[in-house]
Short mmCIF file of C-alpha atoms and ligand atoms in Angstrom, two decimals:
data_model
loop_
_atom_site.label_atom_id
_atom_site.label_comp_id
_atom_site.label_asym_id
_atom_site.label_seq_id
_atom_site.Cartn_x
_atom_site.Cartn_y
_atom_site.Cartn_z
CA UNK A 1 -5.65 30.07 -43.72
CA UNK A 2 -7.79 31.13 -46.78
CA UNK A 3 -10.57 33.49 -46.56
CA UNK A 4 -13.78 32.16 -47.25
CA UNK A 5 -15.33 32.82 -50.67
CA UNK A 6 -18.33 34.56 -50.64
CA UNK A 7 -20.54 36.04 -53.18
CA UNK A 8 -20.77 39.78 -54.07
CA UNK A 9 -23.29 41.88 -52.67
CA UNK A 10 -23.94 43.11 -56.19
CA UNK A 11 -25.34 39.78 -57.87
CA UNK A 12 -26.90 39.13 -54.35
CA UNK A 13 -28.88 42.21 -55.18
CA UNK A 14 -30.17 41.10 -58.37
CA UNK A 15 -31.04 37.75 -57.64
CA UNK A 16 -33.15 39.61 -54.56
CA UNK A 17 -34.54 42.09 -57.42
CA UNK A 18 -35.22 39.01 -59.87
CA UNK A 19 -37.38 36.99 -56.80
CA UNK A 20 -39.24 40.34 -56.12
CA UNK A 21 -39.89 41.29 -59.58
CA UNK A 22 -41.15 37.79 -60.17
CA UNK A 23 -43.60 37.35 -57.28
CA UNK A 24 -44.63 40.88 -58.42
CA UNK A 25 -43.39 42.60 -55.12
CA UNK A 26 -43.08 46.58 -55.69
CA UNK A 27 -40.50 47.64 -53.39
CA UNK A 28 -41.15 50.37 -51.45
CA UNK A 29 -37.86 52.19 -51.69
CA UNK A 30 -36.68 54.89 -49.35
CA UNK A 31 -34.13 55.66 -46.76
CA UNK A 32 -36.21 54.76 -43.65
CA UNK A 33 -34.49 51.34 -43.04
CA UNK A 34 -32.40 49.02 -45.34
CA UNK A 35 -32.72 45.48 -46.56
CA UNK A 36 -29.95 43.72 -46.01
CA UNK A 37 -28.19 40.19 -46.60
CA UNK A 38 -26.25 38.37 -43.85
CA UNK A 39 -24.41 36.32 -46.93
CA UNK A 40 -21.96 39.18 -46.89
CA UNK A 41 -23.35 41.43 -44.30
CA UNK A 42 -23.76 44.68 -46.58
CA UNK A 43 -27.31 46.35 -47.21
CA UNK A 44 -28.82 45.61 -50.58
CA UNK A 45 -31.42 48.62 -51.00
CA UNK A 46 -33.16 51.13 -48.94
CA UNK A 47 -36.94 51.15 -48.01
CA UNK A 48 -39.52 53.30 -46.79
CA UNK A 49 -40.45 52.43 -43.70
CA UNK A 50 -44.70 52.11 -42.62
CA UNK A 51 -45.60 55.35 -40.82
CA UNK A 52 -47.77 55.89 -37.63
CA UNK A 53 -50.36 56.99 -39.79
CA UNK A 54 -49.94 54.43 -42.13
CA UNK A 55 -49.72 51.65 -39.15
CA UNK A 56 -53.03 53.09 -37.55
CA UNK A 57 -54.89 53.24 -41.49
CA UNK A 58 -53.33 50.05 -41.63
CA UNK A 59 -55.58 48.53 -38.10
CA UNK A 60 -58.86 50.51 -39.45
CA UNK A 61 -58.47 48.57 -42.52
CA UNK A 62 -57.72 45.57 -41.22
CA UNK A 63 -60.45 46.06 -38.51
CA UNK A 64 -63.22 46.93 -41.21
CA UNK A 65 -61.95 44.01 -43.41
CA UNK A 66 -62.97 42.11 -40.37
CA UNK A 67 -66.70 42.71 -40.13
CA UNK A 68 -67.46 41.75 -43.69
CA UNK A 69 -64.47 38.42 -43.16
CA UNK A 70 -66.18 37.22 -40.15
CA UNK A 71 -69.82 36.50 -42.06
CA UNK A 72 -68.21 34.69 -44.85
CA UNK A 73 -68.34 30.96 -44.91
CA UNK A 74 -65.56 29.76 -43.19
CA UNK A 75 -65.33 26.85 -46.55
CA UNK A 76 -64.99 30.24 -48.76
CA UNK A 77 -62.53 31.63 -46.75
CA UNK A 78 -60.72 28.42 -47.03
CA UNK A 79 -60.69 29.07 -50.56
CA UNK A 80 -58.93 32.14 -50.28
CA UNK A 81 -55.97 30.29 -48.60
CA UNK A 82 -56.33 27.49 -50.72
CA UNK A 83 -54.99 29.78 -53.56
CA UNK A 84 -52.24 31.29 -51.82
CA UNK A 85 -51.13 27.97 -50.95
CA UNK A 86 -50.72 27.44 -55.00
CA UNK A 87 -49.02 30.56 -55.59
CA UNK A 88 -47.03 29.50 -52.92
CA UNK A 89 -45.65 26.41 -54.54
CA UNK A 90 -45.75 28.50 -57.75
CA UNK A 91 -42.79 30.52 -56.39
CA UNK A 92 -41.29 27.87 -54.09
CA UNK A 93 -37.90 28.49 -55.57
CA UNK A 94 -38.16 32.90 -55.32
CA UNK A 95 -39.68 32.79 -52.01
CA UNK A 96 -36.70 30.22 -50.64
CA UNK A 97 -34.23 32.38 -52.27
CA UNK A 98 -35.62 35.57 -50.44
CA UNK A 99 -35.20 33.66 -47.22
CA UNK A 100 -31.53 32.47 -47.83
CA UNK A 101 -30.82 36.56 -49.07
CA UNK A 102 -32.19 37.61 -45.88
CA UNK A 103 -32.03 35.34 -43.30
CA UNK A 104 -29.25 33.28 -44.75
CA UNK A 105 -30.53 30.25 -44.21
CA UNK A 106 -28.71 27.30 -46.66
CA UNK A 107 -30.82 25.97 -49.60
CA UNK A 108 -32.16 23.13 -48.21
CA UNK A 109 -33.99 24.68 -44.78
CA UNK A 110 -35.29 27.32 -46.85
CA UNK A 111 -36.97 25.30 -49.29
CA UNK A 112 -37.84 23.39 -46.08
CA UNK A 113 -39.40 26.50 -44.66
CA UNK A 114 -41.41 27.21 -47.76
CA UNK A 115 -42.92 23.56 -47.80
CA UNK A 116 -43.97 24.65 -44.64
CA UNK A 117 -45.98 27.44 -45.77
CA UNK A 118 -47.46 24.88 -48.16
CA UNK A 119 -47.90 22.27 -45.58
CA UNK A 120 -49.86 24.80 -43.41
CA UNK A 121 -51.93 26.02 -46.63
CA UNK A 122 -53.31 22.65 -47.01
CA UNK A 123 -53.69 22.01 -43.01
CA UNK A 124 -55.91 25.24 -43.40
CA UNK A 125 -58.22 24.98 -45.88
CA UNK A 126 -58.94 21.60 -44.69
CA UNK A 127 -59.49 22.86 -40.99
CA UNK A 128 -61.86 25.39 -42.86
CA UNK A 129 -64.40 22.41 -43.15
CA UNK A 130 -63.59 21.60 -39.64
CA UNK A 131 -64.62 24.45 -37.33
CA UNK A 132 -66.59 22.86 -35.11
CA UNK A 133 -68.02 22.82 -31.19
CA UNK A 134 -69.32 20.12 -29.02
CA UNK A 135 -72.51 19.35 -27.86
CA UNK A 136 -73.00 19.24 -24.29
CA UNK A 137 -75.61 16.85 -22.33
CA UNK A 138 -78.17 19.72 -20.60
CA UNK A 139 -78.92 18.70 -16.54
CA UNK A 140 -82.46 20.42 -17.99
CA UNK A 141 -84.88 18.37 -19.61
CA UNK A 142 -85.97 19.43 -23.23
CA UNK A 143 -82.92 21.58 -23.05
CA UNK A 144 -79.78 21.42 -25.67
CA UNK A 145 -76.30 23.07 -24.87
CA UNK A 146 -73.60 23.61 -27.71
CA UNK A 147 -70.37 25.44 -28.38
CA UNK A 148 -69.86 27.54 -31.68
CA UNK A 149 -66.83 29.10 -32.21
CA UNK A 150 -67.04 32.53 -33.80
CA UNK A 151 -64.19 34.83 -35.73
CA UNK A 152 -62.27 36.48 -32.86
CA UNK A 153 -60.88 40.10 -34.70
CA UNK A 154 -57.86 41.69 -36.07
CA UNK A 155 -54.64 38.96 -35.38
CA UNK A 156 -51.67 41.19 -34.56
CA UNK A 157 -48.28 39.03 -35.63
CA UNK A 158 -45.25 40.04 -34.57
CA UNK A 159 -42.34 37.38 -36.01
CA UNK A 160 -38.87 36.67 -35.98
CA UNK A 161 -36.13 36.78 -38.84
CA UNK A 162 -35.19 33.28 -38.46
CA UNK A 163 -38.46 31.76 -39.40
CA UNK A 164 -39.18 34.61 -41.71
CA UNK A 165 -42.37 33.44 -43.68
CA UNK A 166 -43.46 29.97 -41.92
CA UNK A 167 -44.22 30.95 -38.46
CA UNK A 168 -46.07 33.98 -40.06
CA UNK A 169 -47.71 31.18 -42.70
CA UNK A 170 -48.59 29.45 -39.16
CA UNK A 171 -50.56 32.46 -37.73
CA UNK A 172 -52.11 33.78 -40.84
CA UNK A 173 -53.84 30.57 -42.87
CA UNK A 174 -55.41 29.66 -39.70
CA UNK A 175 -56.29 32.93 -38.50
CA UNK A 176 -57.65 33.78 -41.93
CA UNK A 177 -59.97 30.72 -41.96
CA UNK A 178 -61.02 31.67 -38.47
CA UNK A 179 -62.19 34.48 -40.05
CA UNK A 180 -60.01 36.86 -38.60
CA UNK A 181 -57.94 39.52 -40.70
CA UNK A 182 -53.91 39.73 -39.78
CA UNK A 183 -51.74 42.93 -39.52
CA UNK A 184 -48.43 41.80 -39.48
CA UNK A 185 -44.69 43.51 -37.79
CA UNK A 186 -41.58 41.11 -39.98
CA UNK A 187 -38.78 41.59 -38.22
CA UNK A 188 -36.72 44.08 -39.42
CA UNK A 189 -33.95 41.92 -40.94
CA UNK A 190 -36.29 39.94 -43.03
CA UNK A 191 -38.67 42.78 -44.90
CA UNK A 192 -38.14 41.21 -48.32
CA UNK A 193 -39.47 37.93 -47.78
CA UNK A 194 -42.60 39.61 -45.85
CA UNK A 195 -43.29 41.72 -48.79
CA UNK A 196 -43.35 38.57 -50.68
CA UNK A 197 -45.66 36.55 -48.69
CA UNK A 198 -48.09 40.09 -48.31
CA UNK A 199 -47.82 40.29 -52.34
CA UNK A 200 -48.72 36.43 -52.52
CA UNK A 201 -51.57 36.61 -50.05
CA UNK A 202 -53.14 39.94 -51.77
CA UNK A 203 -52.70 38.43 -54.99
CA UNK A 204 -55.09 35.51 -53.66
CA UNK A 205 -57.28 38.10 -52.44
CA UNK A 206 -57.92 39.90 -55.29
CA UNK A 207 -58.61 36.70 -57.26
CA UNK A 208 -60.94 35.13 -55.41
CA UNK A 209 -62.75 38.70 -54.04
CA UNK A 210 -61.93 38.56 -50.60
CA UNK A 211 -61.19 41.78 -48.94
CA UNK A 212 -57.64 43.26 -49.31
CA UNK A 213 -57.17 44.04 -46.73
CA UNK A 214 -57.52 40.94 -44.81
CA UNK A 215 -53.34 41.42 -44.59
CA UNK A 216 -51.95 44.80 -43.91
CA UNK A 217 -47.44 44.04 -43.50
CA UNK A 218 -45.87 46.87 -41.18
CA UNK A 219 -42.64 47.57 -42.39
CA UNK A 220 -40.23 48.59 -39.40
CA UNK A 221 -38.97 48.95 -35.90
CA UNK A 222 -40.39 48.12 -32.65
CA UNK A 223 -42.85 51.20 -32.57
CA UNK A 224 -44.74 49.13 -34.81
CA UNK A 225 -44.94 46.06 -33.14
CA UNK A 226 -46.07 47.97 -30.10
CA UNK A 227 -49.18 49.76 -31.98
CA UNK A 228 -50.09 46.33 -32.56
CA UNK A 229 -49.79 45.24 -28.67
CA UNK A 230 -51.71 48.40 -27.35
CA UNK A 231 -54.29 48.80 -30.05
CA UNK A 232 -57.76 47.36 -28.41
CA UNK A 233 -59.19 46.35 -32.15
CA UNK A 234 -56.03 43.68 -32.53
CA UNK A 235 -57.71 41.03 -30.51
CA UNK A 236 -54.45 38.35 -30.28
CA UNK A 237 -51.27 39.29 -30.22
CA UNK A 238 -48.94 36.46 -31.84
CA UNK A 239 -45.97 37.18 -30.99
CA UNK A 240 -42.15 35.06 -31.47
CA UNK A 241 -39.06 35.92 -30.29
CA UNK A 242 -37.13 36.56 -27.45
CA UNK A 243 -38.53 35.70 -23.56
CA UNK A 244 -37.22 39.40 -23.38
CA UNK A 245 -39.19 40.51 -25.83
CA UNK A 246 -42.40 38.56 -24.64
CA UNK A 247 -42.24 39.53 -20.99
CA UNK A 248 -42.80 43.44 -22.43
CA UNK A 249 -45.42 42.30 -24.30
CA UNK A 250 -47.59 39.55 -22.71
CA UNK A 251 -48.70 42.21 -19.53
CA UNK A 252 -49.24 44.82 -22.12
CA UNK A 253 -51.57 42.90 -24.21
CA UNK A 254 -52.83 41.72 -20.92
CA UNK A 255 -53.48 45.23 -19.45
CA UNK A 256 -56.22 45.75 -21.96
CA UNK A 257 -57.90 41.94 -21.92
CA UNK A 258 -56.36 40.99 -25.07
CA UNK A 259 -55.20 37.70 -25.88
CA UNK A 260 -51.74 36.90 -26.37
CA UNK A 261 -50.03 33.86 -27.74
CA UNK A 262 -46.33 33.86 -27.31
CA UNK A 263 -43.61 32.01 -28.49
CA UNK A 264 -40.24 32.76 -26.88
CA UNK A 265 -36.90 31.31 -26.41
CA UNK A 266 -35.87 27.90 -25.53
CA UNK A 267 -33.11 25.86 -24.51
CA UNK A 268 -33.58 22.56 -25.59
CA UNK A 269 -32.30 19.07 -24.30
CA UNK A 270 -31.68 15.86 -25.71
CA UNK A 271 -31.09 13.30 -23.29
CA UNK A 272 -28.95 10.36 -24.55
CA UNK A 273 -29.79 6.55 -22.88
CA UNK A 274 -26.97 4.08 -23.15
CA UNK A 275 -29.40 2.18 -25.33
CA UNK A 276 -29.69 4.53 -27.80
CA UNK A 277 -28.69 3.71 -31.93
CA UNK A 278 -25.84 6.44 -32.10
CA UNK A 279 -25.96 5.91 -35.65
CA UNK A 280 -29.38 7.59 -35.82
CA UNK A 281 -28.66 9.88 -32.51
CA UNK A 282 -25.52 11.46 -34.33
CA UNK A 283 -27.04 13.24 -37.53
CA UNK A 284 -30.10 14.06 -35.36
CA UNK A 285 -27.86 15.80 -33.03
CA UNK A 286 -25.84 17.40 -35.53
CA UNK A 287 -28.61 18.74 -37.46
CA UNK A 288 -30.48 20.08 -34.27
CA UNK A 289 -28.02 21.87 -32.74
CA UNK A 290 -25.12 23.20 -36.00
CA UNK A 291 -28.54 23.34 -38.29
CA UNK A 292 -29.90 27.12 -39.10
CA UNK A 293 -26.33 27.87 -37.54
CA UNK A 294 -27.83 27.38 -34.07
CA UNK A 295 -30.89 30.05 -35.18
CA UNK A 296 -34.08 28.07 -34.48
CA UNK A 297 -36.31 28.32 -31.02
CA UNK A 298 -35.98 24.56 -31.48
CA UNK A 299 -32.17 24.22 -32.03
CA UNK A 300 -30.37 21.69 -29.56
CA UNK A 301 -28.38 23.36 -26.66
CA UNK A 302 -27.64 20.62 -24.25
CA UNK A 303 -26.96 17.22 -24.86
CA UNK A 304 -26.98 15.24 -21.79
CA UNK A 305 -25.42 11.64 -22.21
CA UNK A 306 -25.37 8.69 -20.16
CA UNK A 307 -21.27 8.74 -18.09
CA UNK A 308 -21.39 4.86 -19.83
CA UNK A 309 -21.31 6.26 -23.52
CA UNK A 310 -19.97 9.60 -23.66
CA UNK A 311 -16.60 8.46 -24.52
CA UNK A 312 -17.49 6.98 -27.47
CA UNK A 313 -20.50 9.41 -28.45
CA UNK A 314 -18.02 12.71 -28.04
CA UNK A 315 -14.94 11.65 -30.24
CA UNK A 316 -17.45 10.85 -33.20
CA UNK A 317 -19.63 14.24 -32.33
CA UNK A 318 -16.40 16.01 -32.72
CA UNK A 319 -15.41 14.70 -35.84
CA UNK A 320 -18.62 15.20 -37.84
CA UNK A 321 -18.55 18.81 -36.41
CA UNK A 322 -15.21 19.08 -37.94
CA UNK A 323 -16.45 18.18 -41.31
CA UNK A 324 -19.56 20.72 -41.22
CA UNK A 325 -18.90 22.73 -44.52
CA UNK A 326 -19.80 26.37 -43.65
CA UNK A 327 -20.17 29.28 -45.57
CA UNK A 328 -22.31 30.27 -48.77
CA UNK A 329 -25.70 29.54 -47.88
CA UNK A 330 -26.83 29.55 -51.78
CA UNK A 331 -23.65 27.11 -52.27
CA UNK A 332 -25.03 23.48 -52.57
CA UNK A 333 -22.31 21.91 -50.64
CA UNK A 334 -22.91 24.17 -47.32
CA UNK A 335 -24.60 22.91 -43.95
CA UNK A 336 -24.22 25.65 -42.00
CA UNK A 337 -24.50 29.69 -43.28
CA UNK A 338 -24.24 32.56 -41.72
CA UNK A 339 -25.45 34.10 -38.41
CA UNK A 340 -27.98 36.73 -38.98
CA UNK A 341 -25.20 39.56 -38.01
CA UNK A 342 -21.98 40.15 -35.53
CA UNK A 343 -24.35 40.38 -32.63
CA UNK A 344 -25.18 36.78 -32.25
CA UNK A 345 -21.24 36.70 -32.55
CA UNK A 346 -20.27 38.68 -29.70
CA UNK A 347 -22.99 37.04 -27.61
CA UNK A 348 -21.61 33.48 -28.43
CA UNK A 349 -17.97 34.86 -27.63
CA UNK A 350 -19.65 35.86 -24.07
CA UNK A 351 -20.87 32.42 -23.36
CA UNK A 352 -17.85 30.93 -24.72
CA UNK A 353 -15.67 32.95 -22.29
CA UNK A 354 -17.65 32.25 -19.39
CA UNK A 355 -17.72 28.63 -20.42
CA UNK A 356 -13.86 28.45 -19.84
CA UNK A 357 -14.43 30.84 -16.84
CA UNK A 358 -16.52 27.74 -15.35
CA UNK A 359 -13.96 25.10 -16.53
CA UNK A 360 -15.60 23.91 -19.14
CA UNK A 361 -14.21 23.24 -22.25
CA UNK A 362 -14.17 24.12 -26.11
CA UNK A 363 -13.95 20.56 -27.78
CA UNK A 364 -14.26 21.87 -30.91
CA UNK A 365 -15.40 24.78 -33.04
CA UNK A 366 -16.31 28.18 -31.43
CA UNK A 367 -14.25 30.56 -33.88
CA UNK A 368 -15.03 32.73 -36.22
CA UNK A 369 -14.67 31.85 -39.86
CA UNK A 370 -12.50 34.68 -41.91
CA UNK A 371 -13.99 36.05 -44.75
CA UNK A 372 -13.28 39.67 -46.87
CA UNK A 373 -16.89 40.85 -45.25
CA UNK A 374 -16.25 42.69 -42.24
CA UNK A 375 -20.40 42.68 -41.22
CA UNK A 376 -20.88 38.78 -42.35
CA UNK A 377 -20.39 36.32 -39.06
CA UNK A 378 -19.46 32.74 -39.96
CA UNK A 379 -18.83 30.69 -37.34
CA UNK A 380 -17.93 26.74 -36.45
CA UNK A 381 -20.27 25.51 -34.53
CA UNK A 382 -19.15 24.57 -31.21
CA UNK A 383 -19.22 21.51 -28.82
CA UNK A 384 -18.95 22.22 -25.13
CA UNK A 385 -18.13 20.03 -21.97
CA UNK A 386 -19.20 21.80 -19.55
CA UNK A 387 -20.36 21.14 -15.82
CA UNK A 388 -24.38 21.18 -15.75
CA UNK A 389 -24.38 23.72 -12.69
CA UNK A 390 -22.80 26.57 -14.87
CA UNK A 391 -25.32 29.15 -14.97
CA UNK A 392 -24.21 29.95 -18.98
CA UNK A 393 -26.37 26.08 -19.75
CA UNK A 394 -29.39 27.46 -18.36
CA UNK A 395 -29.24 30.95 -20.60
CA UNK A 396 -30.28 30.44 -24.32
CA UNK A 397 -27.37 32.07 -26.72
CA UNK A 398 -29.30 32.26 -30.09
CA UNK A 399 -25.95 30.89 -31.88
CA UNK A 400 -24.48 27.11 -32.62
CA UNK A 401 -22.93 26.32 -28.98
CA UNK A 402 -23.69 22.57 -27.68
CA UNK A 403 -22.91 21.72 -24.34
CA UNK A 404 -22.59 18.38 -23.35
CA UNK A 405 -23.52 17.23 -19.94
CA UNK A 406 -23.33 13.58 -18.44
CA UNK A 407 -25.48 11.88 -16.18
CA UNK A 408 -25.79 8.77 -14.68
CA UNK A 409 -29.50 7.93 -13.62
CA UNK A 410 -32.70 8.81 -15.79
CA UNK A 411 -34.12 10.38 -13.22
CA UNK A 412 -30.85 12.79 -12.91
CA UNK A 413 -31.19 13.08 -16.71
CA UNK A 414 -35.20 14.24 -16.58
CA UNK A 415 -33.76 16.26 -13.83
CA UNK A 416 -31.15 18.45 -15.75
CA UNK A 417 -33.32 18.67 -18.44
CA UNK A 418 -35.88 20.60 -16.90
CA UNK A 419 -33.84 22.76 -14.67
CA UNK A 420 -33.75 25.54 -17.03
CA UNK A 421 -36.31 28.35 -17.38
CA UNK A 422 -37.64 27.84 -20.99
CA UNK A 423 -39.72 24.58 -21.82
CA UNK A 424 -40.13 24.12 -25.33
CA UNK A 425 -38.77 20.85 -27.23
CA UNK A 426 -37.00 18.14 -25.80
CA UNK A 427 -35.93 14.70 -26.64
CA UNK A 428 -34.95 11.17 -25.44
CA UNK A 429 -32.61 8.63 -27.67
CA UNK A 430 -33.23 5.19 -26.44
CA UNK A 431 -34.14 1.97 -27.40
CA UNK A 432 -35.75 1.16 -23.49
CA UNK A 433 -39.44 1.79 -24.06
CA UNK A 434 -39.39 2.17 -20.56
CA UNK A 435 -37.54 4.80 -20.43
CA UNK A 436 -39.40 6.86 -23.29
CA UNK A 437 -42.33 6.43 -21.67
CA UNK A 438 -40.99 7.66 -18.44
CA UNK A 439 -39.84 10.98 -20.29
CA UNK A 440 -43.23 11.02 -22.15
CA UNK A 441 -45.25 10.92 -18.89
CA UNK A 442 -46.12 13.75 -16.11
CA UNK A 443 -42.74 13.26 -14.19
CA UNK A 444 -40.44 13.24 -17.60
CA UNK A 445 -39.90 16.06 -19.60
CA UNK A 446 -42.13 19.38 -18.75
CA UNK A 447 -41.62 20.97 -22.39
CA UNK A 448 -44.37 21.37 -25.06
CA UNK A 449 -42.69 19.10 -27.49
CA UNK A 450 -41.44 15.65 -26.64
CA UNK A 451 -39.74 13.48 -28.96
CA UNK A 452 -38.35 10.10 -28.87
CA UNK A 453 -35.18 9.24 -31.37
CA UNK A 454 -35.99 12.48 -33.04
CA UNK A 455 -34.20 15.72 -32.56
CA UNK A 456 -35.81 19.34 -30.66
CA UNK A 457 -36.23 20.78 -34.09
CA UNK A 458 -38.27 20.48 -37.10
CA UNK A 459 -41.58 19.65 -35.90
CA UNK A 460 -44.15 19.27 -38.54
CA UNK A 461 -47.42 21.43 -38.83
CA UNK A 462 -50.02 18.81 -37.88
CA UNK A 463 -49.19 19.17 -34.02
CA UNK A 464 -49.23 21.97 -31.73
CA UNK A 465 -46.32 23.92 -31.97
CA UNK A 466 -44.96 25.79 -28.66
CA UNK A 467 -44.04 25.48 -25.07
CA UNK A 468 -44.52 26.12 -21.41
CA UNK A 469 -42.70 28.05 -18.71
CA UNK A 470 -40.71 31.23 -20.24
CA UNK A 471 -41.43 30.11 -23.60
CA UNK A 472 -44.67 31.67 -22.84
CA UNK A 473 -47.08 28.91 -23.04
CA UNK A 474 -49.02 29.72 -26.78
CA UNK A 475 -49.81 26.87 -29.30
CA UNK A 476 -49.65 27.48 -32.86
CA UNK A 477 -50.13 24.95 -36.01
CA UNK A 478 -52.44 21.99 -35.89
CA UNK A 479 -54.17 20.05 -33.04
CA UNK A 480 -56.54 22.61 -31.92
CA UNK A 481 -54.50 25.06 -31.89
CA UNK A 482 -56.91 27.44 -34.19
CA UNK A 483 -59.07 27.84 -30.57
CA UNK A 484 -56.62 30.50 -29.82
CA UNK A 485 -58.04 32.70 -33.24
CA UNK A 486 -61.53 31.85 -32.15
CA UNK A 487 -63.94 32.86 -29.48
CA UNK A 488 -65.98 30.19 -27.72
CA UNK A 489 -69.93 31.05 -27.06
CA UNK A 490 -71.55 28.38 -24.80
CA UNK A 491 -75.27 28.38 -26.29
CA UNK A 492 -78.09 26.91 -24.48
CA UNK A 493 -81.45 26.17 -26.16
CA UNK A 494 -84.68 25.39 -24.42
CA UNK A 495 -86.82 23.63 -26.56
CA UNK A 496 -89.73 22.80 -23.93
CA UNK A 497 -92.58 24.39 -23.08
CA UNK A 498 -91.46 24.93 -19.57
CA UNK A 499 -89.34 27.37 -17.61
CA UNK A 500 -86.67 25.25 -15.79
CA UNK A 501 -83.49 26.94 -14.01
CA UNK A 502 -80.14 25.07 -13.41
CA UNK A 503 -79.09 23.55 -10.46
CA UNK A 504 -82.35 22.66 -9.26
CA UNK A 505 -83.31 26.16 -8.28
CA UNK A 506 -87.17 27.12 -7.74
CA UNK A 507 -87.89 30.64 -8.25
CA UNK A 508 -91.77 32.28 -8.40
C1 UN1 B 1 -38.72 28.53 -34.92
O1 UN1 B 1 -37.77 28.52 -34.72
O2 UN1 B 1 -39.25 30.12 -34.77
O3 UN1 B 1 -39.75 23.31 -35.63
C2 UN1 B 1 -39.66 27.96 -35.52
C3 UN1 B 1 -39.21 23.82 -35.82
C4 UN1 B 1 -39.72 24.42 -36.99
C5 UN1 B 1 -40.20 25.88 -36.75
C6 UN1 B 1 -38.83 26.53 -35.96
N1 UN1 B 1 -40.42 24.06 -37.68
O4 UN1 B 1 -37.26 23.89 -36.01
#
């Protein structure tokens, strides 16, 4: 087998520098950490990290900026986000390049991630004129009761490598129109894209006359995230990543009565029923399971197939997997780019070894694709037939493994779908409306996102994004998720000339 042709790291470095220059990023070069590309698994250049003192100053500056920003009218705050959205549109291609370079996403998905940034910016601009509360009927005559929503404070964002720009945008654009300011601790693996996002937002702030400290970015390791977790000036910590990370962050923020918004692991399943339209189901399943090389929190990890159709579905699924073009994510024909590093490759190997020990069978894929770059990790996405009771099925392995399980009754399929610790996204493929409705009902999927004839990944920003159980319970993006970024006051006004106590109490 010939080894996969990859671009030269020097060419990738030139490409990174060109994009950064066009965006206007002055890279803080140094030797605290390395910017790296998973395309060849090699370092691009050394970066200077944020020191403890700088992190402290960043939180102080963001807090100071909050004190002014909170009284800027919300529609004017929206003007900042509108300008930011325009800049993202202008630099769409360079942002996508940086996402491909640092996260290894194929070009189409990198452009999709930038589109998600634009969509949430548009949403947040509209939201800036809609931060409304309710008026509630008072039990007392001559009284009015209402809710008002106010800015919360500094929002600390901790984000992961796999959506290095979009997840930050969900939080930041909404937080800014809500009157909050932001300090961001991106993944160490995607610092260049973070510097680019920060630059565009700072440029927008300069242009519209907003305080530039409405946004600060911290470059470096976990200790900087811990700073946000422990600092009482950080009113909300919005953290995306593993359940393990969330388990550490949640209680620490709660101990100081701070707020958290957690978007943690998923172990998403799709049920394929006998009435499913397989021509629709197959591409949806392959994108959800093998797309982004399985590195989405919404990636499809379990396919729960009715026993009557499994023999028809599996050969079609494995044939589609065999044809998946794997390789350089900049190449137009590639559908599966690299894993972020060799660590998920090892995790995938371990999981597949456990599959075999448990009597499961790898039907297709699972092997490393040979390249000349030792540090790069390209794999063939795997489809595995396994018993639903195998413990490995209940764990999230952040790599492209799709476990195929079978079922006989819908109740059994729903029980299997729910029988994992995580609860992010779920799907059913069916043309039977009863089945679809049951799946979406209170006795159906226990996930935050429940889809019919749509894969588990690729959610639109207009809905609330997030999930239950070990996924952490947080909701970001659209719908009423903005409430998490504001504090609510209940206001009661007595416009009568009488004192009236609630609950009919007489006193004096
Ligand atoms: C993530 O993987 O952390 O629904 C976010 C999706 C994307 C976002 C994924 N819109 O797949």
